GROMACS .gro file of C-alpha atoms in nm:
model
  337
    1UNK     CA    1  10.778  -3.517   3.417
    2UNK     CA    2  10.514  -3.256   3.497
    3UNK     CA    3  10.546  -3.085   3.831
    4UNK     CA    4  10.347  -2.807   3.990
    5UNK     CA    5  10.454  -2.504   4.188
    6UNK     CA    6  10.275  -2.411   4.510
    7UNK     CA    7  10.385  -2.116   4.725
    8UNK     CA    8  10.717  -2.107   4.541
    9UNK     CA    9  10.788  -2.481   4.593
   10UNK     CA   10  10.793  -2.741   4.315
   11UNK     CA   11  10.628  -3.074   4.393
   12UNK     CA   12  10.535  -3.386   4.199
   13UNK     CA   13  10.181  -3.455   4.092
   14UNK     CA   14   9.955  -3.646   4.328
   15UNK     CA   15   9.739  -3.928   4.196
   16UNK     CA   16   9.461  -4.090   4.399
   17UNK     CA   17   9.317  -4.435   4.327
   18UNK     CA   18   8.979  -4.541   4.464
   19UNK     CA   19   8.995  -4.919   4.436
   20UNK     CA   20   8.901  -5.246   4.596
   21UNK     CA   21   9.128  -5.348   4.888
   22UNK     CA   22   9.493  -5.380   4.785
   23UNK     CA   23   9.519  -5.737   4.908
   24UNK     CA   24   9.239  -5.840   4.671
   25UNK     CA   25   9.423  -5.724   4.358
   26UNK     CA   26   9.630  -5.954   4.138
   27UNK     CA   27   9.904  -5.706   4.055
   28UNK     CA   28  10.046  -5.891   3.756
   29UNK     CA   29   9.713  -5.875   3.569
   30UNK     CA   30   9.532  -5.577   3.724
   31UNK     CA   31   9.476  -5.269   3.506
   32UNK     CA   32   9.463  -5.033   3.805
   33UNK     CA   33   9.807  -5.154   3.911
   34UNK     CA   34   9.932  -5.092   3.556
   35UNK     CA   35   9.810  -4.733   3.595
   36UNK     CA   36   9.986  -4.700   3.931
   37UNK     CA   37  10.312  -4.826   3.779
   38UNK     CA   38  10.284  -4.577   3.493
   39UNK     CA   39  10.217  -4.293   3.738
   40UNK     CA   40  10.509  -4.397   3.958
   41UNK     CA   41  10.743  -4.403   3.657
   42UNK     CA   42  10.650  -4.039   3.601
   43UNK     CA   43  10.742  -3.956   3.960
   44UNK     CA   44  10.386  -3.901   4.077
   45UNK     CA   45  10.280  -3.965   4.436
   46UNK     CA   46  10.033  -4.251   4.463
   47UNK     CA   47   9.751  -4.233   4.719
   48UNK     CA   48   9.525  -4.535   4.772
   49UNK     CA   49   9.167  -4.526   4.902
   50UNK     CA   50   8.872  -4.759   4.938
   51UNK     CA   51   8.516  -4.628   4.954
   52UNK     CA   52   8.513  -4.651   5.335
   53UNK     CA   53   8.795  -4.394   5.345
   54UNK     CA   54   8.592  -4.116   5.180
   55UNK     CA   55   8.388  -3.863   5.370
   56UNK     CA   56   8.262  -3.503   5.358
   57UNK     CA   57   8.292  -3.228   5.620
   58UNK     CA   58   8.069  -2.934   5.535
   59UNK     CA   59   8.135  -2.903   5.160
   60UNK     CA   60   8.488  -3.044   5.160
   61UNK     CA   61   8.555  -3.394   5.028
   62UNK     CA   62   8.820  -3.573   5.233
   63UNK     CA   63   8.974  -3.918   5.267
   64UNK     CA   64   9.214  -4.123   5.471
   65UNK     CA   65   9.474  -4.234   5.217
   66UNK     CA   66   9.775  -4.464   5.209
   67UNK     CA   67  10.081  -4.347   5.021
   68UNK     CA   68  10.236  -4.647   4.849
   69UNK     CA   69  10.537  -4.733   4.638
   70UNK     CA   70  10.526  -5.027   4.399
   71UNK     CA   71  10.805  -5.282   4.389
   72UNK     CA   72  10.938  -5.484   4.097
   73UNK     CA   73  10.711  -5.765   4.212
   74UNK     CA   74  10.413  -5.584   4.059
   75UNK     CA   75  10.502  -5.760   3.734
   76UNK     CA   76  10.487  -6.109   3.887
   77UNK     CA   77  10.242  -6.326   4.081
   78UNK     CA   78  10.419  -6.249   4.410
   79UNK     CA   79  10.189  -6.079   4.662
   80UNK     CA   80  10.459  -5.845   4.795
   81UNK     CA   81  10.413  -5.585   4.521
   82UNK     CA   82  10.384  -5.263   4.722
   83UNK     CA   83  10.472  -5.106   5.053
   84UNK     CA   84  10.296  -4.829   5.241
   85UNK     CA   85  10.514  -4.526   5.305
   86UNK     CA   86  10.265  -4.303   5.487
   87UNK     CA   87   9.903  -4.273   5.593
   88UNK     CA   88   9.726  -3.941   5.618
   89UNK     CA   89   9.393  -3.764   5.618
   90UNK     CA   90   9.370  -3.520   5.329
   91UNK     CA   91   9.131  -3.303   5.134
   92UNK     CA   92   9.067  -3.466   4.797
   93UNK     CA   93   9.124  -3.135   4.625
   94UNK     CA   94   9.496  -3.170   4.705
   95UNK     CA   95   9.507  -3.460   4.459
   96UNK     CA   96   9.569  -3.354   4.100
   97UNK     CA   97   9.399  -3.658   3.951
   98UNK     CA   98   9.171  -3.921   4.105
   99UNK     CA   99   9.107  -4.254   3.935
  100UNK     CA  100   8.768  -4.403   4.020
  101UNK     CA  101   8.854  -4.770   3.978
  102UNK     CA  102   8.611  -4.939   4.215
  103UNK     CA  103   8.458  -5.244   4.050
  104UNK     CA  104   8.079  -5.264   4.010
  105UNK     CA  105   7.813  -5.338   4.122
  106UNK     CA  106   7.697  -4.988   4.041
  107UNK     CA  107   7.477  -4.950   4.347
  108UNK     CA  108   7.374  -4.658   4.569
  109UNK     CA  109   7.708  -4.670   4.752
  110UNK     CA  110   7.882  -4.627   4.419
  111UNK     CA  111   7.658  -4.333   4.338
  112UNK     CA  112   7.723  -4.180   4.680
  113UNK     CA  113   8.095  -4.198   4.607
  114UNK     CA  114   8.040  -4.004   4.284
  115UNK     CA  115   7.865  -3.731   4.484
  116UNK     CA  116   8.175  -3.700   4.701
  117UNK     CA  117   8.392  -3.685   4.389
  118UNK     CA  118   8.172  -3.406   4.253
  119UNK     CA  119   8.302  -3.186   4.534
  120UNK     CA  120   8.666  -3.265   4.453
  121UNK     CA  121   8.605  -3.204   4.084
  122UNK     CA  122   8.447  -2.867   4.161
  123UNK     CA  123   8.778  -2.772   4.325
  124UNK     CA  124   8.978  -2.867   4.014
  125UNK     CA  125   9.081  -3.226   4.078
  126UNK     CA  126   9.067  -3.422   3.751
  127UNK     CA  127   8.847  -3.729   3.797
  128UNK     CA  128   8.898  -4.029   3.567
  129UNK     CA  129   8.623  -4.087   3.472
  130UNK     CA  130   8.404  -3.785   3.564
  131UNK     CA  131   8.147  -3.862   3.835
  132UNK     CA  132   7.857  -3.719   3.634
  133UNK     CA  133   7.952  -3.938   3.337
  134UNK     CA  134   7.967  -4.245   3.560
  135UNK     CA  135   7.616  -4.172   3.686
  136UNK     CA  136   7.470  -4.089   3.346
  137UNK     CA  137   7.609  -4.380   3.147
  138UNK     CA  138   7.516  -4.723   3.272
  139UNK     CA  139   7.752  -4.965   3.101
  140UNK     CA  140   7.470  -5.169   2.950
  141UNK     CA  141   7.239  -4.875   2.870
  142UNK     CA  142   7.513  -4.662   2.714
  143UNK     CA  143   7.489  -4.865   2.392
  144UNK     CA  144   7.131  -4.745   2.337
  145UNK     CA  145   7.283  -4.417   2.215
  146UNK     CA  146   7.443  -4.607   1.927
  147UNK     CA  147   7.170  -4.830   1.776
  148UNK     CA  148   7.351  -4.821   1.440
  149UNK     CA  149   7.628  -5.027   1.604
  150UNK     CA  150   7.409  -5.282   1.782
  151UNK     CA  151   7.215  -5.601   1.727
  152UNK     CA  152   6.840  -5.571   1.814
  153UNK     CA  153   6.783  -5.517   2.186
  154UNK     CA  154   6.512  -5.449   2.442
  155UNK     CA  155   6.530  -5.296   2.789
  156UNK     CA  156   6.237  -5.379   3.014
  157UNK     CA  157   6.121  -5.532   3.342
  158UNK     CA  158   5.797  -5.661   3.188
  159UNK     CA  159   5.828  -6.039   3.167
  160UNK     CA  160   5.566  -6.071   2.894
  161UNK     CA  161   5.736  -5.807   2.682
  162UNK     CA  162   6.069  -5.983   2.727
  163UNK     CA  163   5.912  -6.318   2.637
  164UNK     CA  164   5.765  -6.168   2.320
  165UNK     CA  165   6.110  -6.033   2.225
  166UNK     CA  166   6.258  -6.381   2.266
  167UNK     CA  167   5.988  -6.528   2.039
  168UNK     CA  168   6.021  -6.246   1.785
  169UNK     CA  169   6.398  -6.279   1.753
  170UNK     CA  170   6.365  -6.652   1.696
  171UNK     CA  171   6.093  -6.608   1.434
  172UNK     CA  172   6.264  -6.323   1.246
  173UNK     CA  173   6.633  -6.410   1.281
  174UNK     CA  174   6.640  -6.771   1.405
  175UNK     CA  175   6.853  -6.653   1.696
  176UNK     CA  176   6.843  -6.695   2.071
  177UNK     CA  177   6.841  -6.401   2.312
  178UNK     CA  178   7.085  -6.296   2.583
  179UNK     CA  179   6.932  -6.164   2.907
  180UNK     CA  180   7.149  -5.968   3.150
  181UNK     CA  181   7.106  -5.733   3.447
  182UNK     CA  182   7.199  -5.367   3.404
  183UNK     CA  183   7.424  -5.356   3.711
  184UNK     CA  184   7.638  -5.669   3.681
  185UNK     CA  185   7.996  -5.737   3.575
  186UNK     CA  186   8.218  -6.026   3.477
  187UNK     CA  187   7.936  -6.217   3.307
  188UNK     CA  188   7.735  -6.262   3.627
  189UNK     CA  189   7.365  -6.355   3.588
  190UNK     CA  190   7.374  -6.367   3.208
  191UNK     CA  191   7.135  -6.613   3.043
  192UNK     CA  192   7.097  -6.738   2.686
  193UNK     CA  193   6.737  -6.832   2.613
  194UNK     CA  194   6.510  -6.945   2.331
  195UNK     CA  195   6.128  -6.967   2.305
  196UNK     CA  196   6.108  -7.341   2.378
  197UNK     CA  197   6.348  -7.331   2.673
  198UNK     CA  198   6.159  -7.516   2.950
  199UNK     CA  199   6.323  -7.283   3.202
  200UNK     CA  200   6.232  -6.957   3.024
  201UNK     CA  201   5.963  -6.859   3.275
  202UNK     CA  202   6.181  -6.916   3.580
  203UNK     CA  203   6.475  -6.739   3.413
  204UNK     CA  204   6.259  -6.434   3.343
  205UNK     CA  205   6.132  -6.441   3.700
  206UNK     CA  206   6.484  -6.473   3.836
  207UNK     CA  207   6.659  -6.210   3.626
  208UNK     CA  208   6.379  -5.951   3.669
  209UNK     CA  209   6.304  -6.039   4.033
  210UNK     CA  210   5.946  -6.117   3.929
  211UNK     CA  211   5.913  -5.799   3.724
  212UNK     CA  212   6.075  -5.564   3.974
  213UNK     CA  213   6.417  -5.527   3.808
  214UNK     CA  214   6.491  -5.388   3.462
  215UNK     CA  215   6.714  -5.599   3.238
  216UNK     CA  216   6.855  -5.588   2.887
  217UNK     CA  217   6.770  -5.845   2.620
  218UNK     CA  218   6.997  -5.866   2.314
  219UNK     CA  219   6.979  -6.085   2.008
  220UNK     CA  220   7.243  -6.356   2.042
  221UNK     CA  221   7.550  -6.309   1.821
  222UNK     CA  222   7.691  -6.645   1.700
  223UNK     CA  223   8.034  -6.488   1.642
  224UNK     CA  224   8.091  -6.507   2.017
  225UNK     CA  225   8.282  -6.826   1.935
  226UNK     CA  226   8.555  -6.599   1.790
  227UNK     CA  227   8.559  -6.393   2.107
  228UNK     CA  228   8.404  -6.098   2.287
  229UNK     CA  229   8.648  -5.824   2.187
  230UNK     CA  230   8.751  -5.563   2.445
  231UNK     CA  231   8.865  -5.245   2.270
  232UNK     CA  232   9.029  -4.987   2.495
  233UNK     CA  233   8.967  -4.618   2.427
  234UNK     CA  234   9.191  -4.334   2.549
  235UNK     CA  235   9.024  -3.993   2.516
  236UNK     CA  236   8.799  -4.134   2.244
  237UNK     CA  237   9.076  -4.297   2.040
  238UNK     CA  238   9.096  -4.675   2.010
  239UNK     CA  239   9.406  -4.875   2.093
  240UNK     CA  240   9.481  -5.055   1.760
  241UNK     CA  241   9.449  -5.402   1.912
  242UNK     CA  242   9.173  -5.576   2.106
  243UNK     CA  243   9.160  -5.868   2.347
  244UNK     CA  244   8.919  -6.129   2.212
  245UNK     CA  245   8.785  -6.317   2.512
  246UNK     CA  246   8.693  -6.661   2.379
  247UNK     CA  247   8.439  -6.865   2.579
  248UNK     CA  248   8.545  -7.196   2.724
  249UNK     CA  249   8.382  -7.507   2.582
  250UNK     CA  250   8.011  -7.518   2.653
  251UNK     CA  251   8.002  -7.149   2.761
  252UNK     CA  252   7.824  -6.852   2.608
  253UNK     CA  253   8.014  -6.586   2.804
  254UNK     CA  254   8.361  -6.477   2.698
  255UNK     CA  255   8.440  -6.283   3.016
  256UNK     CA  256   8.778  -6.370   3.163
  257UNK     CA  257   8.609  -6.388   3.503
  258UNK     CA  258   8.384  -6.659   3.359
  259UNK     CA  259   8.676  -6.867   3.231
  260UNK     CA  260   8.723  -6.708   2.889
  261UNK     CA  261   9.063  -6.716   2.716
  262UNK     CA  262   9.217  -6.387   2.605
  263UNK     CA  263   9.361  -6.374   2.251
  264UNK     CA  264   9.504  -6.061   2.091
  265UNK     CA  265   9.355  -5.944   1.759
  266UNK     CA  266   9.397  -5.641   1.535
  267UNK     CA  267   9.094  -5.416   1.497
  268UNK     CA  268   8.879  -5.482   1.193
  269UNK     CA  269   8.743  -5.200   0.977
  270UNK     CA  270   8.406  -5.250   1.148
  271UNK     CA  271   8.572  -5.225   1.492
  272UNK     CA  272   8.737  -4.898   1.385
  273UNK     CA  273   8.405  -4.765   1.255
  274UNK     CA  274   8.227  -4.847   1.580
  275UNK     CA  275   8.508  -4.672   1.771
  276UNK     CA  276   8.465  -4.357   1.560
  277UNK     CA  277   8.092  -4.358   1.635
  278UNK     CA  278   8.153  -4.371   2.010
  279UNK     CA  279   8.473  -4.164   2.044
  280UNK     CA  280   8.323  -3.815   2.005
  281UNK     CA  281   8.063  -3.885   2.275
  282UNK     CA  282   8.333  -4.009   2.514
  283UNK     CA  283   8.539  -3.693   2.456
  284UNK     CA  284   8.233  -3.472   2.498
  285UNK     CA  285   8.167  -3.628   2.838
  286UNK     CA  286   8.531  -3.616   2.950
  287UNK     CA  287   8.562  -3.996   2.960
  288UNK     CA  288   8.936  -4.049   2.927
  289UNK     CA  289   8.941  -4.427   2.961
  290UNK     CA  290   8.676  -4.668   2.837
  291UNK     CA  291   8.648  -5.026   2.722
  292UNK     CA  292   8.399  -5.109   2.450
  293UNK     CA  293   8.288  -5.467   2.388
  294UNK     CA  294   8.226  -5.592   2.035
  295UNK     CA  295   8.108  -5.937   1.928
  296UNK     CA  296   8.126  -6.001   1.555
  297UNK     CA  297   8.011  -5.674   1.398
  298UNK     CA  298   7.811  -5.549   1.695
  299UNK     CA  299   7.866  -5.329   1.998
  300UNK     CA  300   7.739  -5.497   2.316
  301UNK     CA  301   7.864  -5.282   2.609
  302UNK     CA  302   8.058  -4.966   2.690
  303UNK     CA  303   8.254  -4.996   3.016
  304UNK     CA  304   8.360  -4.674   3.188
  305UNK     CA  305   8.375  -4.768   3.557
  306UNK     CA  306   8.692  -4.979   3.575
  307UNK     CA  307   8.778  -5.117   3.228
  308UNK     CA  308   9.037  -5.394   3.226
  309UNK     CA  309   9.265  -5.582   2.981
  310UNK     CA  310   9.558  -5.338   2.986
  311UNK     CA  311   9.799  -5.601   3.113
  312UNK     CA  312   9.699  -5.865   2.861
  313UNK     CA  313   9.729  -5.634   2.560
  314UNK     CA  314  10.057  -5.487   2.685
  315UNK     CA  315  10.205  -5.834   2.714
  316UNK     CA  316  10.088  -5.959   2.375
  317UNK     CA  317  10.183  -5.651   2.172
  318UNK     CA  318  10.459  -5.492   2.384
  319UNK     CA  319  10.243  -5.185   2.446
  320UNK     CA  320  10.232  -4.944   2.738
  321UNK     CA  321   9.868  -4.844   2.742
  322UNK     CA  322   9.870  -4.702   3.096
  323UNK     CA  323  10.156  -4.466   3.006
  324UNK     CA  324   9.956  -4.345   2.705
  325UNK     CA  325   9.673  -4.269   2.946
  326UNK     CA  326   9.909  -4.080   3.179
  327UNK     CA  327  10.032  -3.871   2.884
  328UNK     CA  328   9.669  -3.785   2.806
  329UNK     CA  329   9.609  -3.689   3.170
  330UNK     CA  330   9.918  -3.467   3.170
  331UNK     CA  331   9.783  -3.285   2.865
  332UNK     CA  332   9.447  -3.234   3.039
  333UNK     CA  333   9.617  -3.101   3.353
  334UNK     CA  334   9.818  -2.852   3.145
  335UNK     CA  335   9.509  -2.707   2.983
  336UNK     CA  336   9.391  -2.378   3.136
  337UNK     CA  337   9.080  -2.387   3.354
   0.00000   0.00000   0.00000
């Protein structure tokens, strides 16, 4: 267990988690809770915050935090999985590591939180993932840096341009098109369309807010029937197994939040290749934990805000992914500077 020495006294590391309200989490399946458990096993102090708790005085980032301890119930569906041991107002720089685990939407409030975290990072708190990286890498747009891994796509708010892409993909590849907002999660507001869809015009109007909102269009990948694979990446290295989220009958979306079923699969050679394309960029940007989504042979998203599926993969393959992440964080904290 890593400890630090301050003014001649040895103390345990302090980990902060910026999350959705504790009572909204399902502990037995929540990846943030898996991280808390791994941190607690290492003897770290756990400090919980929601966005409302963060504030800045002059140039100091501060927060009202709740110290918690997790109980054995964190592995079950019982709601009594933690208890609060203390509440305090602290400077964020007193936390050794801060996990930004607030779910999207990635709106201006989310961005404002990253500005606050910039101040803590400047005073040597390790932020997972770095605030600048969160701002710079929209989870849908991030894939545009890796066109060699992707099916054809278009990003636009122009309804006529989007309509032309739908027609083009059908003419050239005999495939439909997936339309999705850049700021959503869990499969929300995702549409599958084709040129002769009688609702195409209204769908384009709806998803773009009549041409005022930029969206992504991607060529449909028929292999979605075998699952939308979530591959977890720790410091740019892929966990050797993925969770294939298989759509329910009559659904296009594999997201668990949309009713998909999670099935464990080993990574294919193509999955491994895609991971090696993305890994160096993640390391360069200090992104210690990411979840990449692959359908068939194609990359579809790169999630860096609050990637999930730790619990499911741990259970299927007897892994301890969160502890691997904590080991990585310990190594980062031991590095000079």
